[in-house]
Structure formats: C-alpha cells, structure tokens
Coordinates of C-alpha atoms in Angstrom, one line a residue:
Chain A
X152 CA 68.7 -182.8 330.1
X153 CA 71.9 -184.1 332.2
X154 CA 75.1 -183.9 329.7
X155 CA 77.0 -187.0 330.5
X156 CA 77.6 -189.4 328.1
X157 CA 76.5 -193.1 328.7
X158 CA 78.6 -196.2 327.2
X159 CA 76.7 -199.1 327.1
X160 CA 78.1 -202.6 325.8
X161 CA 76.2 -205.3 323.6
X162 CA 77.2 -209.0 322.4
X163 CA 80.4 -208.7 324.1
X164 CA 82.2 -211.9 323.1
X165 CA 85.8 -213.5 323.1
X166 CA 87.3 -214.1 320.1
X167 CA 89.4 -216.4 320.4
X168 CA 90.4 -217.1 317.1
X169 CA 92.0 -213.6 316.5
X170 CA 92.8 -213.4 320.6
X171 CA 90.8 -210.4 321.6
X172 CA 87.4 -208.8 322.9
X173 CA 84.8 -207.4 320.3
X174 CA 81.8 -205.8 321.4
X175 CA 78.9 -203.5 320.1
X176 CA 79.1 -200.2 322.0
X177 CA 76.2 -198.0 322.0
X178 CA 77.1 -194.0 323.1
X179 CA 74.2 -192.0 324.4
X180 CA 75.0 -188.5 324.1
X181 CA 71.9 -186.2 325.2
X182 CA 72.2 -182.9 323.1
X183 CA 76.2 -183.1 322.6
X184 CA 77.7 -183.9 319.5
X185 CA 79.2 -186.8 318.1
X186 CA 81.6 -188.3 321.1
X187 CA 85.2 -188.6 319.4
X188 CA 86.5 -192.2 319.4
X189 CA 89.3 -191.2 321.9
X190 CA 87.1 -190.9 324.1
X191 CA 84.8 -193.6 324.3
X192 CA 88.1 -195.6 324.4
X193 CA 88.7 -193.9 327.8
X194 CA 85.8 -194.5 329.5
X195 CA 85.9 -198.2 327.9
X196 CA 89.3 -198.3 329.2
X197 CA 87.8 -197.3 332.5
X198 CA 84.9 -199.8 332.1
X199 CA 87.0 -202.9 331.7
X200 CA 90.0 -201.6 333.9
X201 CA 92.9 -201.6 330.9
X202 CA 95.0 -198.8 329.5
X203 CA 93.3 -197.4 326.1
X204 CA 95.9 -198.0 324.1
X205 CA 94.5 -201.9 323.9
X206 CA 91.0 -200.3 322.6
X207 CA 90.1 -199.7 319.2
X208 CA 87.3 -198.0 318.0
X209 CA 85.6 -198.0 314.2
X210 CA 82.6 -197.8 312.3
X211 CA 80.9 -195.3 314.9
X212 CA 77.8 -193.9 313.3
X213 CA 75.0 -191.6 314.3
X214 CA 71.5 -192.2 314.7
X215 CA 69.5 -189.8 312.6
X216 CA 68.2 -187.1 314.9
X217 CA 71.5 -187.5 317.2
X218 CA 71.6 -188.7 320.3
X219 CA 72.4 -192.1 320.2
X220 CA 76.1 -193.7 318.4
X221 CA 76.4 -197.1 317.7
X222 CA 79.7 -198.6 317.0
X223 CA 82.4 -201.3 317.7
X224 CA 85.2 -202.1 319.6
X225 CA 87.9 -204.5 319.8
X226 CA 90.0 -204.8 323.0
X227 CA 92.9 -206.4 322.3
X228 CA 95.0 -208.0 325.2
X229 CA 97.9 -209.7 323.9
X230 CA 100.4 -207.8 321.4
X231 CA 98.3 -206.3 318.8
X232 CA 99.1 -208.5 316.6
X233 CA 96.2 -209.5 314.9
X234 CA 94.6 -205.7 314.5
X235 CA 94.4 -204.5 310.9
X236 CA 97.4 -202.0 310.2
X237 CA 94.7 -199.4 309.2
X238 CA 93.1 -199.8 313.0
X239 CA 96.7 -199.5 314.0
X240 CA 97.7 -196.6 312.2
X241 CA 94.8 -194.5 313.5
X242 CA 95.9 -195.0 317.4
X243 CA 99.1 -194.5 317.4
X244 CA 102.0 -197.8 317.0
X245 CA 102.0 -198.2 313.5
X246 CA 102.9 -195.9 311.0
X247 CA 102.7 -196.3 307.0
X248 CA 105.4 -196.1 304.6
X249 CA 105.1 -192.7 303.0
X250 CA 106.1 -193.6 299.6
X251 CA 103.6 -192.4 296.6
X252 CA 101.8 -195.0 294.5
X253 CA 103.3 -193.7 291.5
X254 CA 106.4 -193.7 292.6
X255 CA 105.7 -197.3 293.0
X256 CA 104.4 -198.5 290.1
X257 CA 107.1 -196.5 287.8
X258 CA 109.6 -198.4 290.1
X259 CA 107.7 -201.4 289.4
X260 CA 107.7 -201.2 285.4
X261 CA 111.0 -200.1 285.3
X262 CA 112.0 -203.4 287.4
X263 CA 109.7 -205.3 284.4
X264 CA 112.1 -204.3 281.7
X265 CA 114.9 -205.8 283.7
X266 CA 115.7 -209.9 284.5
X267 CA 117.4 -211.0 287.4
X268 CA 119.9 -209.9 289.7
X269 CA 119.7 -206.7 287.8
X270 CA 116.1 -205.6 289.5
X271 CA 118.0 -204.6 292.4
X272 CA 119.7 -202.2 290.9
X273 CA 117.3 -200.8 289.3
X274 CA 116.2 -198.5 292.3
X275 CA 119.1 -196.2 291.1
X276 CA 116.7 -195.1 288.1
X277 CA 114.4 -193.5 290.9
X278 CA 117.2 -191.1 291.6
X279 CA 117.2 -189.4 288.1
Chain B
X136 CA 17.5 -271.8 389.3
X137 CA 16.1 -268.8 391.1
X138 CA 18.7 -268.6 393.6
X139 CA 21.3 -268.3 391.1
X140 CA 18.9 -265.6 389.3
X141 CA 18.8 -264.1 392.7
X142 CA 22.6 -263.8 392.8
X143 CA 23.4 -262.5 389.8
X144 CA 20.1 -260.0 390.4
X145 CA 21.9 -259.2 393.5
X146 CA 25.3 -258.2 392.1
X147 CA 23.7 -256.5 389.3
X148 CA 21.4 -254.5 391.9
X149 CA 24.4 -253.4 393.5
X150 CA 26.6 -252.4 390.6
X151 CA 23.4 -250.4 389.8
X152 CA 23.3 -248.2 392.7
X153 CA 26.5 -247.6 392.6
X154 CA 26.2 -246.4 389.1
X155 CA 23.5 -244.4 390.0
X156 CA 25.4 -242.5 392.4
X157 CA 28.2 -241.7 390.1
X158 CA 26.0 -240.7 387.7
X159 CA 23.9 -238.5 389.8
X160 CA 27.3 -236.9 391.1
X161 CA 28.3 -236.3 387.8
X162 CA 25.1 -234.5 386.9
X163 CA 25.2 -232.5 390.0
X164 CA 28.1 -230.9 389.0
X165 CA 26.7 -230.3 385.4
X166 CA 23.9 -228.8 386.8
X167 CA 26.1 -226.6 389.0
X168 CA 27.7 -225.5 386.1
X169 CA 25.5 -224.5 384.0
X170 CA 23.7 -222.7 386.6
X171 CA 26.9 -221.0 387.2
X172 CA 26.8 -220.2 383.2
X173 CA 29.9 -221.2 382.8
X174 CA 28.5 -223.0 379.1
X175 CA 27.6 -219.8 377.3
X176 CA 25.3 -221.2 374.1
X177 CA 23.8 -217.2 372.5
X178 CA 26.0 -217.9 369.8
X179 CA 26.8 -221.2 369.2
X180 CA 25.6 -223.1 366.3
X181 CA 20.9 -223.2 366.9
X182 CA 21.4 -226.7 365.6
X183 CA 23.3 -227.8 368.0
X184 CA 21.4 -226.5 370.8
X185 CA 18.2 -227.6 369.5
X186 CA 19.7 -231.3 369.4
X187 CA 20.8 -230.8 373.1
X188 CA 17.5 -229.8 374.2
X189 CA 15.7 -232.6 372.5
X190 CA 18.4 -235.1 373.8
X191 CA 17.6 -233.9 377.5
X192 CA 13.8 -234.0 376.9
X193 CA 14.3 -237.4 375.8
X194 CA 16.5 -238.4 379.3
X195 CA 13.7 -236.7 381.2
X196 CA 10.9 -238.9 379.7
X197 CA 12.9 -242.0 379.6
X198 CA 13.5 -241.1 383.2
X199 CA 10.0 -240.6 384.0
X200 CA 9.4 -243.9 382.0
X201 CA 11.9 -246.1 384.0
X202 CA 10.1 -244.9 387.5
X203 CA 6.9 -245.6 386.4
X204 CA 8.1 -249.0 385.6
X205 CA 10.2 -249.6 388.3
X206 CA 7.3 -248.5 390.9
X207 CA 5.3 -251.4 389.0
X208 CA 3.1 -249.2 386.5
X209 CA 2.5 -250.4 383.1
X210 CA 4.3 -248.8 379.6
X211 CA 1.1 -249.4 377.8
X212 CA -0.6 -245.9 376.6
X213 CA 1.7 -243.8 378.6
X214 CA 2.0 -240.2 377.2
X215 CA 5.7 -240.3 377.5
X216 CA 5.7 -242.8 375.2
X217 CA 4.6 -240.6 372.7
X218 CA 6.7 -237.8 373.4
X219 CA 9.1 -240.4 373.1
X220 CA 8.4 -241.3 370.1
X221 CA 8.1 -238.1 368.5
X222 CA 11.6 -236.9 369.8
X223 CA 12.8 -239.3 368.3
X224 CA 11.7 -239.0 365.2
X225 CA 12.7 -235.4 365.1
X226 CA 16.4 -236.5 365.8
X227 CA 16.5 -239.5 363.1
X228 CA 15.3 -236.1 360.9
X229 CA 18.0 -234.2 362.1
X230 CA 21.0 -236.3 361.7
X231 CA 20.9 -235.4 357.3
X232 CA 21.5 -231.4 358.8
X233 CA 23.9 -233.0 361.1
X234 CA 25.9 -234.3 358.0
X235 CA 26.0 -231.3 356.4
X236 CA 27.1 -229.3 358.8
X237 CA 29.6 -232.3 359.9
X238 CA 32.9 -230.1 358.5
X239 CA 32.0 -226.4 359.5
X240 CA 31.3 -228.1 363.0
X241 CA 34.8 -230.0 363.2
X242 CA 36.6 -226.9 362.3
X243 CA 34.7 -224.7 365.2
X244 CA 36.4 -227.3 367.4
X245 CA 39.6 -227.5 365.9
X246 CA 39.3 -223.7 365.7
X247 CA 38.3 -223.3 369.8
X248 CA 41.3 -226.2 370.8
X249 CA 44.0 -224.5 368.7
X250 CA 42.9 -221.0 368.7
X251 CA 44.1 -220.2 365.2
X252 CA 43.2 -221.8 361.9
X253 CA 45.4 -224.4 360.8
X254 CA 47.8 -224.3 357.9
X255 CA 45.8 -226.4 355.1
X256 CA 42.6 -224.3 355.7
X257 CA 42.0 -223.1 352.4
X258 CA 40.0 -220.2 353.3
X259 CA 43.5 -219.0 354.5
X260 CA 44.4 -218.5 350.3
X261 CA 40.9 -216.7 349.6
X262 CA 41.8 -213.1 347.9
X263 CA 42.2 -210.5 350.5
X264 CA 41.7 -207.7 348.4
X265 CA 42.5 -204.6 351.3
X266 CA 46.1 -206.7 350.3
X267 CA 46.7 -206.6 346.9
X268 CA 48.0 -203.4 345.3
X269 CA 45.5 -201.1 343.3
X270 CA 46.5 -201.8 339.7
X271 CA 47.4 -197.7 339.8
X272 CA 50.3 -198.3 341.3
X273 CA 53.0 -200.4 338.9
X274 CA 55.3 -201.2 341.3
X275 CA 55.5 -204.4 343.4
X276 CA 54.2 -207.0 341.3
X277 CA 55.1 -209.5 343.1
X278 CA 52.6 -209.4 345.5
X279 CA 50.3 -210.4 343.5
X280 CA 51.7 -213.0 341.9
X281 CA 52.4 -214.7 345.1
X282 CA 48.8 -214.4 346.3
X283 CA 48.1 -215.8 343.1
X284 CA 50.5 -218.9 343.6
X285 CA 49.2 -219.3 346.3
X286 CA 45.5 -219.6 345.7
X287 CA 46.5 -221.3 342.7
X288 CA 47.4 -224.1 345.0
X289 CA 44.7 -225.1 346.9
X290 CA 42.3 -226.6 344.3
X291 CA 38.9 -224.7 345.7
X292 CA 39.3 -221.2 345.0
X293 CA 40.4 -221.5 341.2
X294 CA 38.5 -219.5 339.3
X295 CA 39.5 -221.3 335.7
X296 CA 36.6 -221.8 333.4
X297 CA 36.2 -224.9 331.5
X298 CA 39.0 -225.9 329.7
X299 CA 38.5 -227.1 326.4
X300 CA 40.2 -229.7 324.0
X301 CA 42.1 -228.3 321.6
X302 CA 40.9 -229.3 318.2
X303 CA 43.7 -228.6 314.9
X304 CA 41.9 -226.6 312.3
X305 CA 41.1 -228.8 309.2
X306 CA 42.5 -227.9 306.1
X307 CA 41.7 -229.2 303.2
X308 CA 43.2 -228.4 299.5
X309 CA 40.6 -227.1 297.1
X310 CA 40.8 -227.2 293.7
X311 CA 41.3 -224.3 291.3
X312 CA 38.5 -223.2 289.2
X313 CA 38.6 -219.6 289.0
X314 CA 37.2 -218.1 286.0
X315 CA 37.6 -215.1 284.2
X316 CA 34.6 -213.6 285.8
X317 CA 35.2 -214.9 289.7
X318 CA 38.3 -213.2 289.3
X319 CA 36.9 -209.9 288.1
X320 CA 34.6 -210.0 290.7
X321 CA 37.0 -210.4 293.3
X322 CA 39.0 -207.8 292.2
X323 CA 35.7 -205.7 292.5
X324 CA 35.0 -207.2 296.1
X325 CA 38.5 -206.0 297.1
X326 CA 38.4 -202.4 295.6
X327 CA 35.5 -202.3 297.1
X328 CA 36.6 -203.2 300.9
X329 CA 39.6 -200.8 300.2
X330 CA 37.4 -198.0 299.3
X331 CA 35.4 -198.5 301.9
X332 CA 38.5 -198.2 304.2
X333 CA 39.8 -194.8 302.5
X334 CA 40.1 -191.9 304.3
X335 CA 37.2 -190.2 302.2
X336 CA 34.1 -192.8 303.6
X337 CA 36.1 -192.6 306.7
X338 CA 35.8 -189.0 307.7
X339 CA 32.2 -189.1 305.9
X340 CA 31.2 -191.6 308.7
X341 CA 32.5 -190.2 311.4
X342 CA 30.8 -187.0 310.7
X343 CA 27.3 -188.9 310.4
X344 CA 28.0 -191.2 312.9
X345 CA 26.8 -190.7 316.9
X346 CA 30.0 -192.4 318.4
X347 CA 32.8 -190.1 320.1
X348 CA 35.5 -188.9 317.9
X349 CA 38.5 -192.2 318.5
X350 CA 42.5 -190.8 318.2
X351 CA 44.8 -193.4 318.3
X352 CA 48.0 -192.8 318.8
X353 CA 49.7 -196.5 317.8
X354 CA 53.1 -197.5 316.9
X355 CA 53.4 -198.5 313.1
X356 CA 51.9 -201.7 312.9
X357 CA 52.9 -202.3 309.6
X358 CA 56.5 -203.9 309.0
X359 CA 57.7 -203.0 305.3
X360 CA 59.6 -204.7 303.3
X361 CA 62.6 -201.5 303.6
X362 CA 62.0 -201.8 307.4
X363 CA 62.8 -205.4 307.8
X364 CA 65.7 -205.3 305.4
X365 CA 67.2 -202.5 307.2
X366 CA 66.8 -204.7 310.3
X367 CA 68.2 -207.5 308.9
X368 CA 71.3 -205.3 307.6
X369 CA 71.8 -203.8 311.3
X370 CA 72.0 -207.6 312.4
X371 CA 74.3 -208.7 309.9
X372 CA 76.7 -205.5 310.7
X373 CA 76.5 -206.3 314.7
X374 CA 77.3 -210.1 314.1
X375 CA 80.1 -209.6 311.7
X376 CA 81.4 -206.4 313.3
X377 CA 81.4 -204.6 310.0
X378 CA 80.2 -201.3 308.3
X379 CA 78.1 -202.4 304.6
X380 CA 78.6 -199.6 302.3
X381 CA 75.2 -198.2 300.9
X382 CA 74.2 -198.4 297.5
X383 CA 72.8 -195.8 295.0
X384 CA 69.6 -197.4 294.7
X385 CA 69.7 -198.7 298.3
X386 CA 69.3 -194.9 299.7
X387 CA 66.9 -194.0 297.0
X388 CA 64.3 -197.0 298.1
X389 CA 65.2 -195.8 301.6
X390 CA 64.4 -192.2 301.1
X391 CA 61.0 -193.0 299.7
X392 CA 60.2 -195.8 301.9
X393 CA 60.4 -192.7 304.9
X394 CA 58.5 -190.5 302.4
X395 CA 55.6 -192.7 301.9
X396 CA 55.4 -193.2 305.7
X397 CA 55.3 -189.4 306.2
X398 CA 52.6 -187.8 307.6
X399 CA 52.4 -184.4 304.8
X400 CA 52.2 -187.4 301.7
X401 CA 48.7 -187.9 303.0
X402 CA 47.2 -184.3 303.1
X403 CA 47.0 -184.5 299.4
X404 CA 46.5 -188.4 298.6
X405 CA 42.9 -189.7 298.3
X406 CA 42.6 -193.6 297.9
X407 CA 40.2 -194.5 295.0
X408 CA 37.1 -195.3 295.2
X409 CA 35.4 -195.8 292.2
X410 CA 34.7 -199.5 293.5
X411 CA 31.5 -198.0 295.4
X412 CA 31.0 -195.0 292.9
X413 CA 31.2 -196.6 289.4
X414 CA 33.3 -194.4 287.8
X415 CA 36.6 -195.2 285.9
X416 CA 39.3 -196.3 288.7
X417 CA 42.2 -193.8 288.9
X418 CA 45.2 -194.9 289.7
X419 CA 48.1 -193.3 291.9
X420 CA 51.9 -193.1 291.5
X421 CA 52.9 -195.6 293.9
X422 CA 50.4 -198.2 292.1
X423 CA 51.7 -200.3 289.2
X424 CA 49.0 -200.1 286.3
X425 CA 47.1 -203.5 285.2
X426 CA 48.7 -203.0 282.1
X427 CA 51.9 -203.9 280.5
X428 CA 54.9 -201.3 279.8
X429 CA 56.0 -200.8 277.0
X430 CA 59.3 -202.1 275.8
X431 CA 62.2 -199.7 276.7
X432 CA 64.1 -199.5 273.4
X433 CA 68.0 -200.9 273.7
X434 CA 69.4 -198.6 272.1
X435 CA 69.8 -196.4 275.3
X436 CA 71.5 -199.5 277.0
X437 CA 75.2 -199.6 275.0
X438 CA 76.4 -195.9 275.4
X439 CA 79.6 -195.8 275.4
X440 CA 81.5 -195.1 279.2
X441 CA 78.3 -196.7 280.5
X442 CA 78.8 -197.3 284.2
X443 CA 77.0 -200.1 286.1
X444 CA 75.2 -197.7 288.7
X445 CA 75.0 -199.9 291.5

C-alpha cells in the first residue's frame, strides 16, 4: 500500500465571469486520514505552478470507507476580489469584525428610538 | 498465265526454304535445350504439360502429313488424319479447363517475372494467425485491428453474413378492455412468475436439478430510484460547485435504501409464494398492502411548537 497522496483534477474550467479557475479535485489517500486542506492547496499550488495563497479549498468530503476525498477548488489569479469573505477568512487576508451580535442589535434598537443626526451619537449608550 | 503462276510460285518457293531454315534453326536450339534440361516441367502445372505434348503430337502429324503430300501421296484415309482429328478434339475440350485456370496461371507468371507477389494480391490480407496475438494476452490491440482493416479492404475475404433490412417494429394502439377478472388473473400470472423466481423454488431446483452449481458474482444491475438521485445530486454539486445540505428524511431513505441492498436482510426474508401454493398471500414490510389506510386522525397535526421536520 504506497502512502502518497494522489491529486487528481476534474471539469477544470475558467470562469470568467467571477475571473478565476474552479475545478473538482478528487484526493486519493491510501490508508491515511483525511488530507487537510492546506495541503492539497500545496501540491495544487505545485500542480499549476502558483503560490497557494491563490488556492482555496471547501466542501472536501470523504468517501464512506475512506480513501478517496472529493472536493473543490478555486484558484484565483487576479486580486481576490471576487472570493467570498468566509473563503477568505479561512486562508489567511481577511479577518472579521469581532463585534458580538448582540452587541449589535441592542446598538441597533437603541439607534431606532432615535431620528436623525442624533443616531450617531448614540454609540455613546454602548459605553454604559 | 502459267508463267506468271510460275513466278510468283518461284518467289514463294524461295521464301519457303528460307523459312524453313530459320525454323529448323530455331528448333535445333529448342531441342538442344531441352535435352540440356534447362526447361524443368516435375512441377509445373499437369495441364499445361499435357497441352504441350498434344500440341507437339499434333506438329509431328501435320508434319508427317505435309510430306506425304508434298512427295505426291494422297490425304484420303491416312491414319494421321485421324490422330489428327482426335488431338484436336481433345484440345477444343481442353480450352473450358484452360479458362478456369486462366487467373491462377497469369499469376504463376507474374509471380516467376517479379519474384514476389504484387501489392493488390489479396491473398496477401488473408489472416495469418501465427500473427495475431492469443486473446490471453491484453495488450497490443492494435494488431489486430490493423489486420482486420486490412482484410476489411479487399472485398474477398469478408466474412460478413447476410445483411438484412432493417424493418421498424409495428406498434399498434389497442384498446382497453380489461375486466375485473383479466385483471385478477394477471395479478395471479405475476405472483406467480415472482414466486417462481424466489429464493425458496430456487435453491429447491438447484438441489434437484443435474446442472453444476452457477455463482455469479455481478455488479448490481439494478439502478434504484435512491441510487439515481444520489447521482443526480453528485452532478448537480460538481456543476454548481456547491455542498447540498442533507435532509432528515433524505438520510433516513438513504439508510434503508443501503439496508435493503445488504446482504444479512436476506438470511431471514422469504419472498411469497402462495401464488403456486394456494394459500393466503403474506405480505412483507417493505410491501404496501392492497388495501387502503386508514385515515390518520388531525388532531396529532396542530400541536403546538410543531416544527416542520424537513
């Protein structure tokens, strides 16, 4: 049983519309686990000589009884600008605003109650 | 008008002789030849050297004839006539046989001036089987396929049977007229061709039966309804480049779709067969009875918090 993991690419295709590469990737992994997405983007980085930070990764999933992965990838080769912030997020660029939900809906209401120029100020009630 | 007959008689005489001697010179050095064997004939075509004795019989007589007539002796009941006659006769029957063999002859020549058999010879494309690769060996297809092509193209050593016209089936609507009873009884006929497919009369055959024991060892050949909808799901998620979120029910059909198809489900599941017994049918799990269900009363339906299981 030889413990290399195989990268193989399906419907490869150019989207032009959202200015990137999307393919199906299919990971054979003999007796390993799960490959981690960091590193298929590697060896995809390899396979289509780019740096991985242009590769994103999602929705891998395992076959039942292991072995095989099936995912996709975008490769994005202008500015990553149309990559969902979620996809961004996970690989490193972007990062969320930490602020609660509550936070922002009692920020929200309390701007409600208020008309106008005044809803600026409001963000002193937060400080109470 | 003799004299010019005389002439002319003269002249001809002359070109005569000196025909004669050519020709005797030629066959001198025929004769030489062949005494010399340089015209080997063991195993040339019997045909042909039957013809070429009967041809030089024939000279000889004709021969003999011409100096019985030029010493002054008369044609009239001479044996050589005969023989004559009778060579003849056995040529005229030869030349049919001559016919025939008209094309394997021409291609001896051909073959002696050339040396080699020429390119449009189709008995070049005939199968050479110490060629082709024994079908035990899966590699090199090819081959094959180019012996094929080419025997394909000369017309003579096809090997395609008859082909026939293709006819379009003829369907023609019927109309309805199915009674009460026809339908019983086809419900019968079916239950009946299912039983007789369960795996009860199945193993009972094969234990009466003489013929050797058959294990088969097949893919699936039967495409469910779950199996082509989780192929047509797989499809949609490649194309679209999305993940579908699985439903409740969804993995609950799944899970007993594989559970049906599971080998253990069948140790304890008999089929029915009270189509060939004549008992009451018993009915399994999976099976929907004939009859209808009962109504499920509302009153479950409007609890209160109720959440739409999906």
């Amino acid at each position: 049983m030889n413990d290399t993991v195989t990268i193989q690419t399906r419907k490869f295709m150019t989207n032009g519309l959202l200015q990137l590469k999307q393919m199906v990737t299919d990971v054979l992994q003999l007796g390993k686990a799960t490959v981690p997405k960091t590193e298929v983007q590697e060896k995809l980085a390899k396979m289509y000589k780019t740096t991985p930070d242009v590769i994103f990764g999602f929705g891998l999933r395992t076959h039942f009884g292991g072995g095989k992965t099936s995912g996709f990838d975008t490769s994005v080769d202008y500015a990553k600008k149309n990559e969902p912030k979620h996809r961004l997020a996970r690989h490193g660029p972007y990062e969320k605003k930490k602020t609660s939900r509550k936070q922002l809906k009692e920020h929200k209401n309390r701007m409600n109650k208020v008309r106008g120029t005044a809803k600026a100020n409001v963000g002193a009630g937060k400080k109470k | 008008m003799l004299e010019s007959d005389l002439t002319s008689a003269v002249t001809l005489l002359k070109h005569l002789q000196e025909q004669v001697m050519a020709v005797t010179a030629q066959i001198q050095a025929l004769t030489k030849k062949v005494q010399a064997r340089a015209y080997p004939t063991e195993k040339g075509l019997s045909l042909l050297e039957v013809k070429d004795q009967l041809l030089l019989m024939y000279l000889m007589d004709l021969t003999h004839l011409i100096l019985d007539k030029a010493s002054g002796g008369s044609l009239q009941g001479h044996a050589a006539v005969l023989r004559l006659v009778e060579i003849r006769t056995v040529l005229e029957k030869l030349r049919p046989l001559d016919q025939k063999l008209k094309y394997q002859v021409d291609k001896l020549v051909k073959t002696a001036a050339t040396g080699s058999l020429s390119e449009n010879d189709p008995l070049r494309f005939k199968p050479h089987p110490c060629n082709m690769m024994s079908k035990l060996s899966s590699e090199d297809e090819e081959e094959d396929e180019a012996e094929e092509g080419q025997s394909e193209a000369s017309g003579k050593k096809s090997a395609k049977g008859t082909v026939k016209k293709y006819v379009p089936p003829r369907l023609v609507p019927v109309h309805y007229d199915e009674t009460e009873a026809e339908r019983e009884k086809k419900r019968l006929e079916r239950a009946k061709k299912r039983a007789l497919s369960s795996s009860v009369i199945r193993e009972l055959k094969e234990q009466y039966s003489d013929a050797p024991e058959e294990i088969r060892d097949a893919w699936h050949p039967h495409v469910t309804r779950q199996s082509q909808e989780d192929q047509h799901r797989i499809n949609y998620e490649e194309s679209m480049m999305v993940r579908l979120s699985v439903s409740k029910r969804e993995k609950g059909r799944r899970k007993r779709a594989s559970v049906m198809s599971s080998q253990l489900h069948s140790l304890t599941h008999f089929s029915d067969i009270s189509a060939l017994t004549g008992g009451t049918p018993h009915l399994d799990e999976d099976q929907n009875p004939v009859k209808k269900r009962k109504k499920i009363p509302k009153k479950g339906r409007k609890k209160k918090g109720f959440r739409r299981r999906r």
